[in-house]
CSV table of C-alpha atoms in Angstrom, one decimal:
chain,number,residue,atom,x,y,z
A,1,MET,CA,-113.6,-11.7,-62.9
A,2,ASP,CA,-110.8,-14.2,-61.8
A,3,LYS,CA,-109.7,-13.9,-58.2
A,4,ILE,CA,-105.9,-13.8,-57.9
A,5,ILE,CA,-105.7,-13.7,-54.1
A,6,ILE,CA,-108.3,-15.3,-51.9
A,7,ALA,CA,-107.9,-15.1,-48.1
A,8,GLU,CA,-110.5,-16.7,-45.8
A,9,ASP,CA,-110.2,-16.4,-42.0
A,10,LEU,CA,-106.5,-16.0,-42.6
A,11,SER,CA,-104.4,-15.8,-39.4
A,12,LEU,CA,-100.7,-15.0,-39.4
A,13,SER,CA,-98.0,-15.0,-36.7
A,14,TYR,CA,-94.3,-15.5,-36.3
A,15,ASN,CA,-93.4,-18.7,-34.6
A,16,ASN,CA,-96.9,-19.3,-33.4
A,17,GLN,CA,-96.6,-16.4,-30.9
A,18,GLU,CA,-98.4,-13.1,-31.0
A,19,MET,CA,-101.2,-13.0,-33.7
A,20,ILE,CA,-100.3,-10.4,-36.3
A,21,ILE,CA,-103.3,-10.8,-38.6
A,22,SER,CA,-106.4,-12.4,-37.2
A,23,LYS,CA,-109.1,-14.1,-39.3
A,24,ALA,CA,-108.7,-11.8,-42.2
A,25,THR,CA,-111.0,-12.3,-45.2
A,26,LEU,CA,-110.3,-10.5,-48.5
A,27,SER,CA,-110.2,-11.2,-52.2
A,28,ILE,CA,-108.4,-9.5,-54.9
A,29,ASN,CA,-109.4,-9.8,-58.5
A,30,SER,CA,-107.0,-10.0,-61.5
A,31,GLY,CA,-106.3,-6.6,-62.7
A,32,ASP,CA,-107.0,-4.9,-59.5
A,33,PHE,CA,-104.9,-2.1,-58.1
A,34,VAL,CA,-104.8,-2.6,-54.3
A,35,ILE,CA,-103.4,-0.3,-51.7
A,36,ILE,CA,-103.0,-1.7,-48.1
A,37,THR,CA,-102.4,0.9,-45.4
A,38,GLY,CA,-102.1,0.7,-41.6
A,39,ALA,CA,-100.0,2.0,-38.8
A,40,SER,CA,-96.4,0.9,-38.3
A,41,GLY,CA,-96.3,-2.6,-37.0
A,42,SER,CA,-100.0,-3.3,-37.9
A,43,GLY,CA,-99.0,-6.3,-40.1
A,44,LYS,CA,-99.0,-4.8,-43.6
A,45,SER,CA,-95.7,-6.3,-44.6
A,46,THR,CA,-96.6,-9.6,-42.8
A,47,LEU,CA,-99.7,-9.9,-44.9
A,48,LEU,CA,-97.7,-9.2,-48.1
A,49,LYS,CA,-95.1,-11.8,-47.1
A,50,SER,CA,-97.8,-14.4,-46.8
A,51,PHE,CA,-98.8,-13.7,-50.4
A,52,TYR,CA,-95.4,-14.8,-51.8
A,53,GLY,CA,-95.1,-17.7,-49.4
A,54,ALA,CA,-92.5,-16.3,-47.1
A,55,LEU,CA,-94.8,-16.8,-44.1
A,56,LYS,CA,-97.0,-19.8,-43.8
A,57,PRO,CA,-100.6,-19.1,-42.6
A,58,LEU,CA,-101.3,-20.1,-39.1
A,59,SER,CA,-104.9,-20.9,-39.9
A,60,GLY,CA,-107.5,-20.2,-42.5
A,61,GLU,CA,-107.2,-20.4,-46.3
A,62,LEU,CA,-104.9,-18.4,-48.6
A,63,ILE,CA,-104.8,-19.0,-52.3
A,64,VAL,CA,-102.7,-17.0,-54.6
A,65,GLY,CA,-102.7,-17.4,-58.3
A,66,GLY,CA,-104.5,-20.7,-57.8
A,67,VAL,CA,-101.9,-22.1,-55.4
A,68,ASP,CA,-102.9,-23.0,-51.9
A,69,LEU,CA,-100.3,-21.5,-49.6
A,70,HIS,CA,-101.3,-23.5,-46.6
A,71,ASN,CA,-99.9,-26.8,-47.9
A,72,ILE,CA,-97.4,-25.6,-50.4
A,73,THR,CA,-94.4,-27.5,-51.6
A,74,THR,CA,-91.0,-25.8,-52.5
A,75,LYS,CA,-91.6,-26.6,-56.1
A,76,LYS,CA,-95.0,-24.9,-56.1
A,77,LYS,CA,-93.7,-22.0,-54.1
A,78,ASN,CA,-91.0,-21.4,-56.8
A,79,PHE,CA,-93.5,-21.8,-59.5
A,80,LEU,CA,-95.7,-19.1,-57.9
A,81,ARG,CA,-92.8,-16.7,-57.3
A,82,ARG,CA,-91.7,-16.9,-60.9
A,83,HIS,CA,-95.0,-15.3,-61.8
A,84,ILE,CA,-94.8,-12.6,-59.1
A,85,GLY,CA,-92.8,-9.4,-59.2
A,86,ILE,CA,-91.8,-8.1,-55.7
A,87,VAL,CA,-90.5,-4.8,-54.6
A,88,PHE,CA,-89.0,-4.8,-51.2
A,89,GLN,CA,-88.6,-1.9,-48.8
A,90,ASP,CA,-84.9,-2.7,-48.4
A,91,TYR,CA,-84.5,-3.3,-52.2
A,92,LYS,CA,-82.9,-6.7,-51.8
A,93,LEU,CA,-80.5,-6.3,-54.6
A,94,ILE,CA,-77.5,-8.7,-55.0
A,95,LYS,CA,-74.6,-6.5,-54.1
A,96,GLU,CA,-72.0,-8.5,-56.0
A,97,TRP,CA,-74.0,-8.3,-59.2
A,98,THR,CA,-74.2,-5.3,-61.6
A,99,ILE,CA,-77.7,-3.7,-61.5
A,100,GLU,CA,-78.2,-4.9,-65.1
A,101,LYS,CA,-77.7,-8.5,-63.9
A,102,ASN,CA,-80.0,-7.8,-61.0
A,103,VAL,CA,-82.8,-6.7,-63.3
A,104,MET,CA,-82.2,-9.7,-65.4
A,105,LEU,CA,-82.5,-12.1,-62.5
A,106,PRO,CA,-86.2,-13.0,-62.8
A,107,MET,CA,-85.9,-13.4,-66.5
A,108,ILE,CA,-82.9,-15.7,-66.0
A,109,ILE,CA,-84.9,-17.7,-63.5
A,110,ASN,CA,-87.8,-18.0,-66.0
A,111,GLY,CA,-85.4,-19.2,-68.6
A,112,PHE,CA,-85.5,-16.2,-71.0
A,113,ALA,CA,-82.8,-16.2,-73.7
A,114,LYS,CA,-79.9,-13.9,-72.9
A,115,ASP,CA,-80.5,-11.5,-75.7
A,116,ILE,CA,-84.1,-11.1,-74.7
A,117,CYS,CA,-83.0,-10.5,-71.1
A,118,GLN,CA,-80.6,-7.8,-72.2
A,119,GLU,CA,-83.2,-6.1,-74.5
A,120,GLN,CA,-85.8,-6.1,-71.8
A,121,ALA,CA,-83.2,-4.7,-69.2
A,122,VAL,CA,-82.3,-1.9,-71.6
A,123,ARG,CA,-86.0,-1.0,-72.0
A,124,LEU,CA,-86.7,-1.1,-68.3
A,125,PHE,CA,-83.6,1.0,-67.4
A,126,GLY,CA,-84.9,3.5,-69.9
A,127,HIS,CA,-88.2,3.6,-67.9
A,128,VAL,CA,-86.5,4.0,-64.6
A,129,ASN,CA,-84.1,6.6,-66.1
A,130,LEU,CA,-80.9,4.6,-65.2
A,131,THR,CA,-79.7,3.7,-68.7
A,132,ASN,CA,-76.3,5.3,-68.3
A,133,GLN,CA,-75.7,3.4,-65.0
A,134,MET,CA,-76.3,-0.2,-66.0
A,135,GLY,CA,-72.8,-1.4,-65.4
A,136,LYS,CA,-72.7,-0.2,-61.8
A,137,TYR,CA,-73.1,-2.2,-58.6
A,138,PRO,CA,-76.0,-1.5,-56.2
A,139,LEU,CA,-73.9,0.1,-53.5
A,140,GLU,CA,-72.7,2.7,-56.1
A,141,LEU,CA,-76.2,4.1,-56.4
A,142,SER,CA,-78.3,6.2,-54.0
A,143,GLY,CA,-81.4,4.7,-52.2
A,144,GLY,CA,-83.8,6.1,-54.7
A,145,GLU,CA,-81.8,4.7,-57.6
A,146,GLN,CA,-81.6,1.3,-56.0
A,147,GLN,CA,-85.3,1.3,-55.5
A,148,ARG,CA,-85.8,2.1,-59.1
A,149,VAL,CA,-83.6,-0.8,-60.0
A,150,ALA,CA,-85.7,-3.0,-57.7
A,151,MET,CA,-88.8,-1.8,-59.5
A,152,ALA,CA,-87.4,-2.5,-62.9
A,153,ARG,CA,-86.5,-6.1,-61.6
A,154,ALA,CA,-90.0,-6.6,-60.4
A,155,LEU,CA,-91.4,-5.8,-63.9
A,156,ALA,CA,-88.7,-7.6,-65.9
A,157,HIS,CA,-90.6,-10.9,-66.4
A,158,ASN,CA,-94.0,-9.4,-67.0
A,159,PRO,CA,-95.5,-10.8,-63.8
A,160,ILE,CA,-99.2,-11.3,-63.4
A,161,LEU,CA,-99.0,-10.0,-59.8
A,162,ILE,CA,-96.9,-7.2,-58.4
A,163,LEU,CA,-96.3,-7.0,-54.7
A,164,ALA,CA,-94.7,-3.8,-53.4
A,165,ASP,CA,-93.8,-3.3,-49.8
A,166,GLU,CA,-93.4,0.4,-48.9
A,167,PRO,CA,-91.8,1.0,-52.4
A,168,THR,CA,-91.5,4.7,-51.8
A,169,GLY,CA,-90.6,4.8,-48.2
A,170,ASN,CA,-87.8,7.3,-47.6
A,171,LEU,CA,-87.5,8.1,-51.3
A,172,ASP,CA,-87.2,11.6,-52.9
A,173,ASP,CA,-90.2,13.0,-54.8
A,174,TYR,CA,-88.7,12.3,-58.2
A,175,SER,CA,-88.1,8.6,-57.4
A,176,SER,CA,-91.4,8.2,-55.7
A,177,LYS,CA,-93.4,9.6,-58.7
A,178,LEU,CA,-91.5,7.4,-61.1
A,179,ILE,CA,-92.2,4.3,-59.0
A,180,TRP,CA,-96.0,5.1,-58.7
A,181,ASP,CA,-96.1,5.8,-62.4
A,182,LEU,CA,-94.5,2.4,-63.2
A,183,LEU,CA,-96.9,0.6,-60.8
A,184,GLU,CA,-99.8,2.3,-62.4
A,185,GLY,CA,-98.5,1.6,-65.9
A,186,SER,CA,-98.0,-2.0,-65.2
A,187,ASN,CA,-101.7,-2.2,-64.0
A,188,THR,CA,-103.3,-0.2,-66.8
A,189,GLN,CA,-101.1,-1.2,-69.7
A,190,LEU,CA,-99.9,-4.7,-68.9
A,191,ASP,CA,-103.0,-5.7,-66.9
A,192,ALA,CA,-100.9,-6.8,-63.9
A,193,THR,CA,-102.6,-7.0,-60.5
A,194,VAL,CA,-100.8,-4.7,-58.1
A,195,VAL,CA,-100.8,-4.8,-54.4
A,196,VAL,CA,-99.0,-2.0,-52.7
A,197,VAL,CA,-98.3,-1.7,-49.0
A,198,THR,CA,-97.7,1.9,-48.0
A,199,HIS,CA,-98.3,4.3,-45.2
A,200,ASN,CA,-99.0,7.2,-47.5
A,201,ILE,CA,-101.1,7.2,-50.6
A,202,PRO,CA,-100.0,9.8,-53.0
A,203,SER,CA,-102.6,12.5,-53.9
A,204,THR,CA,-101.6,12.3,-57.6
A,205,ILE,CA,-102.4,8.6,-58.0
A,206,GLY,CA,-104.2,8.3,-61.4
A,207,VAL,CA,-105.6,4.9,-61.2
A,208,LYS,CA,-108.8,3.5,-59.7
A,209,TYR,CA,-107.7,1.6,-56.6
A,210,ARG,CA,-109.1,-0.6,-53.9
A,211,HIS,CA,-108.0,0.4,-50.4
A,212,PHE,CA,-107.7,-2.0,-47.5
A,213,GLU,CA,-106.7,-1.0,-44.0
A,214,ILE,CA,-105.2,-3.1,-41.3
A,215,GLU,CA,-106.1,-2.3,-37.7
A,216,HIS,CA,-105.4,-4.4,-34.6
A,217,GLY,CA,-104.9,-7.5,-36.8
A,218,ASP,CA,-108.1,-7.0,-38.7
A,219,VAL,CA,-108.1,-6.3,-42.4
A,220,HIS,CA,-111.1,-4.3,-43.8
A,221,GLU,CA,-111.8,-2.7,-47.1
A,222,ILE,CA,-112.3,1.1,-47.0
A,223,SER,CA,-113.1,1.8,-50.6
B,1,MET,CA,-60.6,-8.0,-57.3
B,2,ARG,CA,-63.9,-8.7,-55.9
B,3,SER,CA,-63.9,-12.2,-57.5
B,4,LEU,CA,-60.3,-12.8,-56.7
B,5,LYS,CA,-61.0,-12.3,-53.0
B,6,ARG,CA,-63.9,-14.7,-53.2
B,7,HIS,CA,-61.6,-17.4,-54.7
B,8,PHE,CA,-58.6,-16.8,-52.5
B,9,SER,CA,-60.0,-18.0,-49.2
B,10,LEU,CA,-61.1,-21.5,-50.5
B,11,ILE,CA,-58.0,-21.9,-52.7
B,12,THR,CA,-55.8,-21.2,-49.7
B,13,ALA,CA,-57.7,-23.7,-47.4
B,14,LEU,CA,-57.7,-26.4,-50.1
B,15,PHE,CA,-54.1,-25.8,-50.9
B,16,ALA,CA,-53.1,-26.2,-47.2
B,17,ILE,CA,-55.1,-29.4,-47.0
B,18,LEU,CA,-53.7,-30.8,-50.3
B,19,PHE,CA,-50.1,-29.8,-49.4
B,20,ALA,CA,-50.3,-31.5,-46.0
B,21,PHE,CA,-52.0,-34.6,-47.6
B,22,GLU,CA,-49.2,-34.9,-50.2
B,23,ILE,CA,-46.5,-34.6,-47.6
B,24,LEU,CA,-48.2,-37.5,-45.8
B,25,VAL,CA,-48.3,-39.5,-48.9
B,26,ILE,CA,-44.6,-38.8,-49.6
B,27,VAL,CA,-43.5,-39.7,-46.0
B,28,ASP,CA,-45.5,-42.9,-46.3
B,29,ARG,CA,-43.8,-43.7,-49.6
B,30,VAL,CA,-40.3,-43.1,-48.0
B,31,LEU,CA,-41.2,-45.3,-45.0
B,32,SER,CA,-42.5,-48.1,-47.3
B,33,ALA,CA,-39.3,-47.9,-49.4
B,34,TYR,CA,-37.3,-47.9,-46.2
B,35,GLU,CA,-39.2,-50.9,-44.9
B,36,SER,CA,-38.7,-52.7,-48.1
B,37,LYS,CA,-35.0,-51.8,-48.0
B,38,LEU,CA,-34.7,-53.2,-44.5
B,39,SER,CA,-36.5,-56.3,-45.5
B,40,GLU,CA,-34.0,-56.8,-48.4
B,41,ARG,CA,-31.0,-56.2,-46.2
B,42,TYR,CA,-32.2,-58.3,-43.3
B,43,ALA,CA,-31.4,-62.0,-43.2
B,44,ILE,CA,-31.8,-64.8,-40.8
B,45,VAL,CA,-28.8,-67.1,-40.6
B,46,VAL,CA,-29.6,-70.8,-40.1
B,47,VAL,CA,-27.4,-73.8,-39.6
B,48,SER,CA,-28.3,-77.2,-40.9
B,49,ASP,CA,-26.8,-80.6,-41.3
B,50,HIS,CA,-28.7,-81.0,-44.6
B,51,ASN,CA,-28.2,-79.4,-47.9
B,52,LEU,CA,-31.4,-77.5,-48.3
B,53,THR,CA,-33.0,-75.7,-51.3
B,54,LEU,CA,-35.4,-72.7,-51.4
B,55,ASP,CA,-38.3,-75.1,-51.8
B,56,ASP,CA,-37.2,-77.0,-48.7
B,57,PHE,CA,-37.2,-73.7,-46.8
B,58,ASN,CA,-40.5,-72.7,-48.2
B,59,THR,CA,-42.1,-75.9,-46.8
B,60,LEU,CA,-40.7,-74.9,-43.5
B,61,HIS,CA,-42.0,-71.3,-43.7
B,62,SER,CA,-43.9,-69.6,-46.6
B,63,SER,CA,-42.5,-66.1,-46.0
B,64,ILE,CA,-38.9,-67.1,-46.9
B,65,LYS,CA,-38.2,-65.4,-50.2
B,66,GLU,CA,-34.6,-66.3,-50.8
B,67,SER,CA,-32.0,-68.7,-49.3
B,68,GLN,CA,-28.3,-68.0,-49.9
B,69,PRO,CA,-25.8,-70.7,-48.9
B,70,LEU,CA,-23.0,-69.1,-46.9
B,71,SER,CA,-19.4,-70.2,-47.6
B,72,THR,CA,-17.5,-71.5,-44.6
B,73,LYS,CA,-14.2,-71.4,-46.4
B,74,ASN,CA,-13.2,-67.9,-45.2
B,75,GLU,CA,-13.8,-68.9,-41.6
B,76,ILE,CA,-11.7,-72.0,-41.9
B,77,GLU,CA,-8.9,-70.0,-43.6
B,78,GLN,CA,-8.9,-67.5,-40.7
B,79,ILE,CA,-8.0,-70.3,-38.3
B,80,GLU,CA,-6.0,-72.5,-40.6
B,81,GLU,CA,-2.6,-71.6,-38.9
B,82,GLN,CA,-3.9,-73.4,-35.8
B,83,LEU,CA,-4.9,-76.5,-37.7
B,84,ALA,CA,-3.2,-79.3,-39.4
B,85,VAL,CA,-3.7,-79.6,-43.2
B,86,GLY,CA,-5.8,-82.8,-42.8
B,87,THR,CA,-7.9,-81.2,-40.2
B,88,ILE,CA,-8.8,-78.3,-42.6
B,89,ASP,CA,-10.2,-80.7,-45.2
B,90,LEU,CA,-12.0,-82.7,-42.5
B,91,SER,CA,-13.5,-79.6,-41.1
B,92,LEU,CA,-14.8,-78.6,-44.5
B,93,ILE,CA,-16.5,-81.9,-44.8
B,94,LYS,CA,-17.7,-82.1,-41.3
B,95,LEU,CA,-19.1,-78.5,-41.0
B,96,PRO,CA,-22.8,-78.0,-41.3
B,97,TYR,CA,-24.5,-75.9,-44.0
B,98,PHE,CA,-25.0,-72.2,-43.3
B,99,TYR,CA,-27.7,-70.3,-45.0
B,100,ALA,CA,-28.8,-66.6,-45.1
B,101,LEU,CA,-32.6,-66.5,-45.4
B,102,THR,CA,-34.3,-63.4,-46.7
B,103,LEU,CA,-38.0,-62.9,-46.0
B,104,ASP,CA,-40.7,-61.4,-48.2
B,105,HIS,CA,-41.4,-58.7,-45.6
B,106,TYR,CA,-39.9,-57.1,-42.5
B,107,PRO,CA,-41.4,-59.1,-39.6
B,108,ASP,CA,-42.2,-57.7,-36.2
B,109,PRO,CA,-40.3,-59.2,-33.2
B,110,ASP,CA,-43.1,-61.7,-32.3
B,111,GLU,CA,-43.4,-62.9,-35.9
B,112,LEU,CA,-39.6,-63.3,-36.1
B,113,ALA,CA,-39.5,-65.3,-32.9
B,114,LYS,CA,-42.3,-67.6,-34.3
B,115,ILE,CA,-40.4,-68.1,-37.5
B,116,ALA,CA,-37.2,-68.9,-35.6
B,117,GLN,CA,-39.1,-71.4,-33.4
B,118,LYS,CA,-40.8,-73.0,-36.4
B,119,LEU,CA,-37.4,-73.4,-38.2
B,120,LYS,CA,-35.9,-74.9,-35.1
B,121,LYS,CA,-38.7,-77.3,-34.5
B,122,SER,CA,-38.6,-78.7,-38.1
B,123,GLY,CA,-35.7,-80.9,-37.1
B,124,LYS,CA,-33.8,-79.9,-40.2
B,125,ILE,CA,-32.4,-76.7,-38.7
B,126,SER,CA,-29.9,-77.0,-35.9
B,127,ARG,CA,-29.4,-73.4,-35.1
B,128,VAL,CA,-31.2,-70.1,-36.0
B,129,GLU,CA,-29.6,-66.6,-35.6
B,130,THR,CA,-32.1,-63.7,-36.0
B,131,PHE,CA,-29.9,-60.9,-34.8
B,132,SER,CA,-33.0,-59.9,-32.8
B,133,ALA,CA,-31.4,-57.0,-30.9
B,134,GLN,CA,-30.6,-55.0,-34.0
B,135,HIS,CA,-33.8,-56.1,-35.7
B,136,ASP,CA,-36.0,-55.0,-32.8
B,137,THR,CA,-34.3,-51.6,-32.6
B,138,LEU,CA,-34.9,-51.0,-36.3
B,139,PHE,CA,-38.4,-52.3,-36.2
B,140,LYS,CA,-39.4,-50.1,-33.2
B,141,LEU,CA,-37.9,-47.1,-35.0
B,142,LEU,CA,-40.0,-48.0,-38.0
B,143,VAL,CA,-43.1,-48.4,-35.8
B,144,LEU,CA,-42.4,-45.1,-34.3
B,145,PHE,CA,-42.2,-43.4,-37.7
B,146,LYS,CA,-45.5,-45.1,-38.7
B,147,TRP,CA,-47.2,-44.0,-35.5
B,148,ILE,CA,-46.1,-40.4,-36.1
B,149,ILE,CA,-47.5,-40.6,-39.6
B,150,THR,CA,-50.8,-42.0,-38.2
B,151,LEU,CA,-51.0,-39.2,-35.7
B,152,LEU,CA,-50.2,-36.6,-38.4
B,153,SER,CA,-53.0,-38.0,-40.4
B,154,TYR,CA,-55.4,-37.6,-37.5
B,155,VAL,CA,-54.1,-34.0,-37.0
B,156,LEU,CA,-54.6,-33.3,-40.8
B,157,PHE,CA,-58.1,-34.7,-40.6
B,158,ALA,CA,-58.9,-32.4,-37.7
B,159,VAL,CA,-57.4,-29.4,-39.4
B,160,THR,CA,-59.2,-30.2,-42.6
B,161,LEU,CA,-62.5,-30.3,-40.6
B,162,LEU,CA,-61.7,-26.9,-39.0
B,163,LEU,CA,-60.7,-25.3,-42.3
B,164,ILE,CA,-63.8,-26.6,-44.0
B,165,THR,CA,-66.0,-25.5,-41.2
B,166,LYS,CA,-64.4,-22.1,-41.3
B,167,GLU,CA,-64.9,-21.9,-45.0
B,168,MET,CA,-68.5,-23.1,-44.6
B,169,ARG,CA,-69.3,-20.2,-42.2
B,170,LEU,CA,-67.7,-17.8,-44.6
B,171,TRP,CA,-69.6,-19.2,-47.5
B,172,GLN,CA,-72.8,-19.1,-45.6
B,173,PHE,CA,-72.2,-15.5,-44.9
B,174,GLN,CA,-71.1,-14.6,-48.4
B,175,HIS,CA,-73.8,-16.5,-50.3
B,176,HIS,CA,-76.7,-16.4,-47.9
B,177,GLU,CA,-78.1,-13.1,-49.1
B,178,ARG,CA,-77.8,-13.8,-52.8
B,179,MET,CA,-79.3,-17.2,-52.5
B,180,ASN,CA,-82.2,-15.9,-50.4
B,181,ILE,CA,-82.9,-13.1,-52.9
B,182,MET,CA,-82.9,-15.7,-55.8
B,183,SER,CA,-85.2,-17.8,-53.8
B,184,LEU,CA,-87.7,-14.9,-53.4
B,185,PHE,CA,-87.9,-14.8,-57.2
B,186,GLY,CA,-88.6,-18.6,-57.5
B,187,ALA,CA,-85.1,-19.8,-58.4
B,188,PRO,CA,-84.9,-23.6,-58.0
B,189,VAL,CA,-82.1,-25.0,-55.7
B,190,TRP,CA,-79.8,-25.9,-58.6
B,191,LEU,CA,-79.9,-22.4,-60.0
B,192,ARG,CA,-79.5,-20.7,-56.6
B,193,SER,CA,-76.5,-22.9,-55.8
B,194,GLY,CA,-75.0,-22.8,-59.3
B,195,VAL,CA,-72.5,-20.2,-58.3
B,196,LEU,CA,-71.4,-22.1,-55.3
B,197,PHE,CA,-70.8,-25.2,-57.3
B,198,ARG,CA,-69.0,-23.3,-60.1
B,199,LEU,CA,-66.8,-21.6,-57.4
B,200,ALA,CA,-66.2,-25.0,-55.7
B,201,PHE,CA,-65.2,-26.6,-59.1
B,202,VAL,CA,-62.9,-23.7,-60.2
B,203,ASP,CA,-61.2,-23.4,-56.8
B,204,ALA,CA,-60.6,-27.1,-56.5
B,205,ILE,CA,-58.9,-27.0,-59.9
B,206,PHE,CA,-56.8,-24.1,-59.0
B,207,ALA,CA,-55.7,-25.4,-55.6
B,208,THR,CA,-54.7,-28.7,-57.2
B,209,ILE,CA,-52.7,-27.0,-59.9
B,210,LEU,CA,-51.0,-24.9,-57.2
B,211,THR,CA,-50.2,-28.0,-55.2
B,212,ILE,CA,-48.8,-29.8,-58.2
B,213,ILE,CA,-46.6,-26.8,-59.1
B,214,THR,CA,-45.3,-26.6,-55.6
B,215,PHE,CA,-44.3,-30.3,-55.5
B,216,VAL,CA,-42.8,-30.2,-59.0
B,217,LEU,CA,-40.6,-27.3,-57.9
B,218,ILE,CA,-39.6,-29.2,-54.7
B,219,ASP,CA,-38.9,-32.3,-56.8
B,220,TYR,CA,-36.8,-30.4,-59.4
B,221,SER,CA,-34.8,-28.6,-56.8
B,222,GLY,CA,-33.2,-31.9,-56.0
B,223,TRP,CA,-32.6,-31.4,-52.3
B,224,ILE,CA,-35.0,-34.2,-51.3
B,225,ASP,CA,-33.5,-36.4,-53.9
B,226,ASN,CA,-30.0,-35.8,-52.3
B,227,LEU,CA,-31.4,-36.6,-48.9
B,228,MET,CA,-32.9,-39.8,-50.1
B,229,HIS,CA,-29.7,-40.7,-51.9
B,230,HIS,CA,-27.9,-40.3,-48.6
B,231,ILE,CA,-30.1,-42.7,-46.7
B,232,GLY,CA,-29.8,-45.2,-49.7
B,233,LEU,CA,-33.3,-44.8,-51.0
B,234,ASP,CA,-34.2,-44.3,-54.7
B,235,ILE,CA,-37.9,-43.5,-54.9
B,236,VAL,CA,-40.3,-41.4,-56.9
B,237,LEU,CA,-41.4,-38.7,-54.5
B,238,PHE,CA,-44.1,-37.1,-56.6
B,239,SER,CA,-45.8,-39.5,-59.0
B,240,PHE,CA,-47.1,-37.6,-62.1
B,241,ALA,CA,-49.2,-40.7,-63.0
B,242,SER,CA,-51.3,-40.9,-59.8
B,243,ASP,CA,-50.8,-37.9,-57.5
B,244,PRO,CA,-52.4,-35.1,-59.6
B,245,LEU,CA,-55.6,-37.2,-60.0
B,246,MET,CA,-55.6,-38.1,-56.3
B,247,LEU,CA,-55.2,-34.4,-55.3
B,248,LEU,CA,-57.8,-33.3,-57.7
B,249,THR,CA,-60.3,-36.0,-56.4
B,250,ILE,CA,-59.7,-34.8,-52.8
B,251,ALA,CA,-60.1,-31.2,-53.7
B,252,MET,CA,-63.2,-31.8,-55.7
B,253,PHE,CA,-64.7,-34.0,-53.0
B,254,LEU,CA,-64.0,-31.4,-50.2
B,255,SER,CA,-65.2,-28.3,-52.2
B,256,THR,CA,-68.3,-30.1,-53.5
B,257,LEU,CA,-69.1,-31.4,-50.0
B,258,LEU,CA,-68.9,-27.7,-48.8
B,259,ALA,CA,-71.2,-26.5,-51.6
B,260,VAL,CA,-73.7,-29.3,-50.9
B,261,ILE,CA,-73.7,-28.5,-47.1
B,262,ILE,CA,-74.3,-24.8,-47.8
B,263,THR,CA,-77.0,-25.5,-50.4
B,264,LEU,CA,-78.8,-27.7,-48.0
B,265,SER,CA,-78.5,-25.3,-45.1
B,266,LEU,CA,-79.8,-22.4,-47.2
B,267,SER,CA,-82.4,-24.2,-49.3
B,268,GLU,CA,-85.5,-23.7,-47.1
B,269,GLU,CA,-85.0,-20.4,-45.5
B,270,VAL,CA,-87.6,-18.1,-47.2
């Protein structure tokens, strides 16, 4: 099975100061559904950031989608990110764009034709149950609705890897279930590798997942 | 409304810069026209025992543009009552030649003194009158105006820098989030900054049009024309042939520079 993420003795820190992740070794196969848990401030989000090149490894090896993130050029980083779908805890929607355009963003970046972008956006808005709100701006929606838009955006360009950072934190049950369903669906139906950072794993999760835990900078697999 | 607000701030800044720049250009035009007028009106009077042509004068000094022989008849007529008839004819024959020399530019006092000295030293000119007192006063006035214009240019440059810096901070704030998010999804720099450049391009055009309309209205209102007429100048204040292109070039340069700086400052953040 192809490995989509390989980390060997990976150490991460901000500005070379306190070590957040220390000599972590893990590998994630294509098609895996991975959940990373840990206490607040344990470095879950930091580890995820390193996967999409927002944080350069301090030492060790980190290869994502065949791209070595230690010595990565901007061009290669952009290339990698075009194949990743990211869901952020704070949504990161562009406020001055409609939510339809927000969802179309990864497709625009990947050079999809306009009509295909629109068709895909309509389909995804159906999945997140926001079809009748497509002309609205992010700030006109609730937090749960904004996260559903962010989820739709992460899936828009059919990425090979989906990274989700606390995608259901502070969301109502309805939005949380919808997002977990979509993540599971992307994994089972579209064969995407999914890595979710969360502090609570839902009891209803219906997919076989691998579970990593971060403790004191150490990453270890539980199941 | 959202979009208008975004455009308004840069258009206002660019308009202020273009307006001030065009004012400087116009004042410079007025000063040049005034200097040229002074140069046309100003003449050195020389006295010579020889009958000299313009070519003769040019060999004496190359900046002499025109030589006009002055008639002595009027002066003789004024004193004819005191002179006998024969003396008048004799005086007319004996009197030297008087010439009014026009130069091709308005010289500064030092240059004027050198010209006068050179003419005197030639041996062909017996006397030179430069009316230096009046000339120097006018020249100093002209220098003062030019100095004020230069000072204003520096002030304009400083204000331009301030306005552009302020705009830059505003743009950084406005576009930072969007460009970062686009970067997280792998957008190349040209795509991330596309909106910036489109905004810069559109705003430069709008600011230029607004400035042109303002100056056309001022020109058509006629009050500046009247003012110019009063001081004896007949010049084109706003040139439709060159000014719009010049204004557009400045606006495009400034707004593009702004977009480039923002793009470079935000290109490697995430």
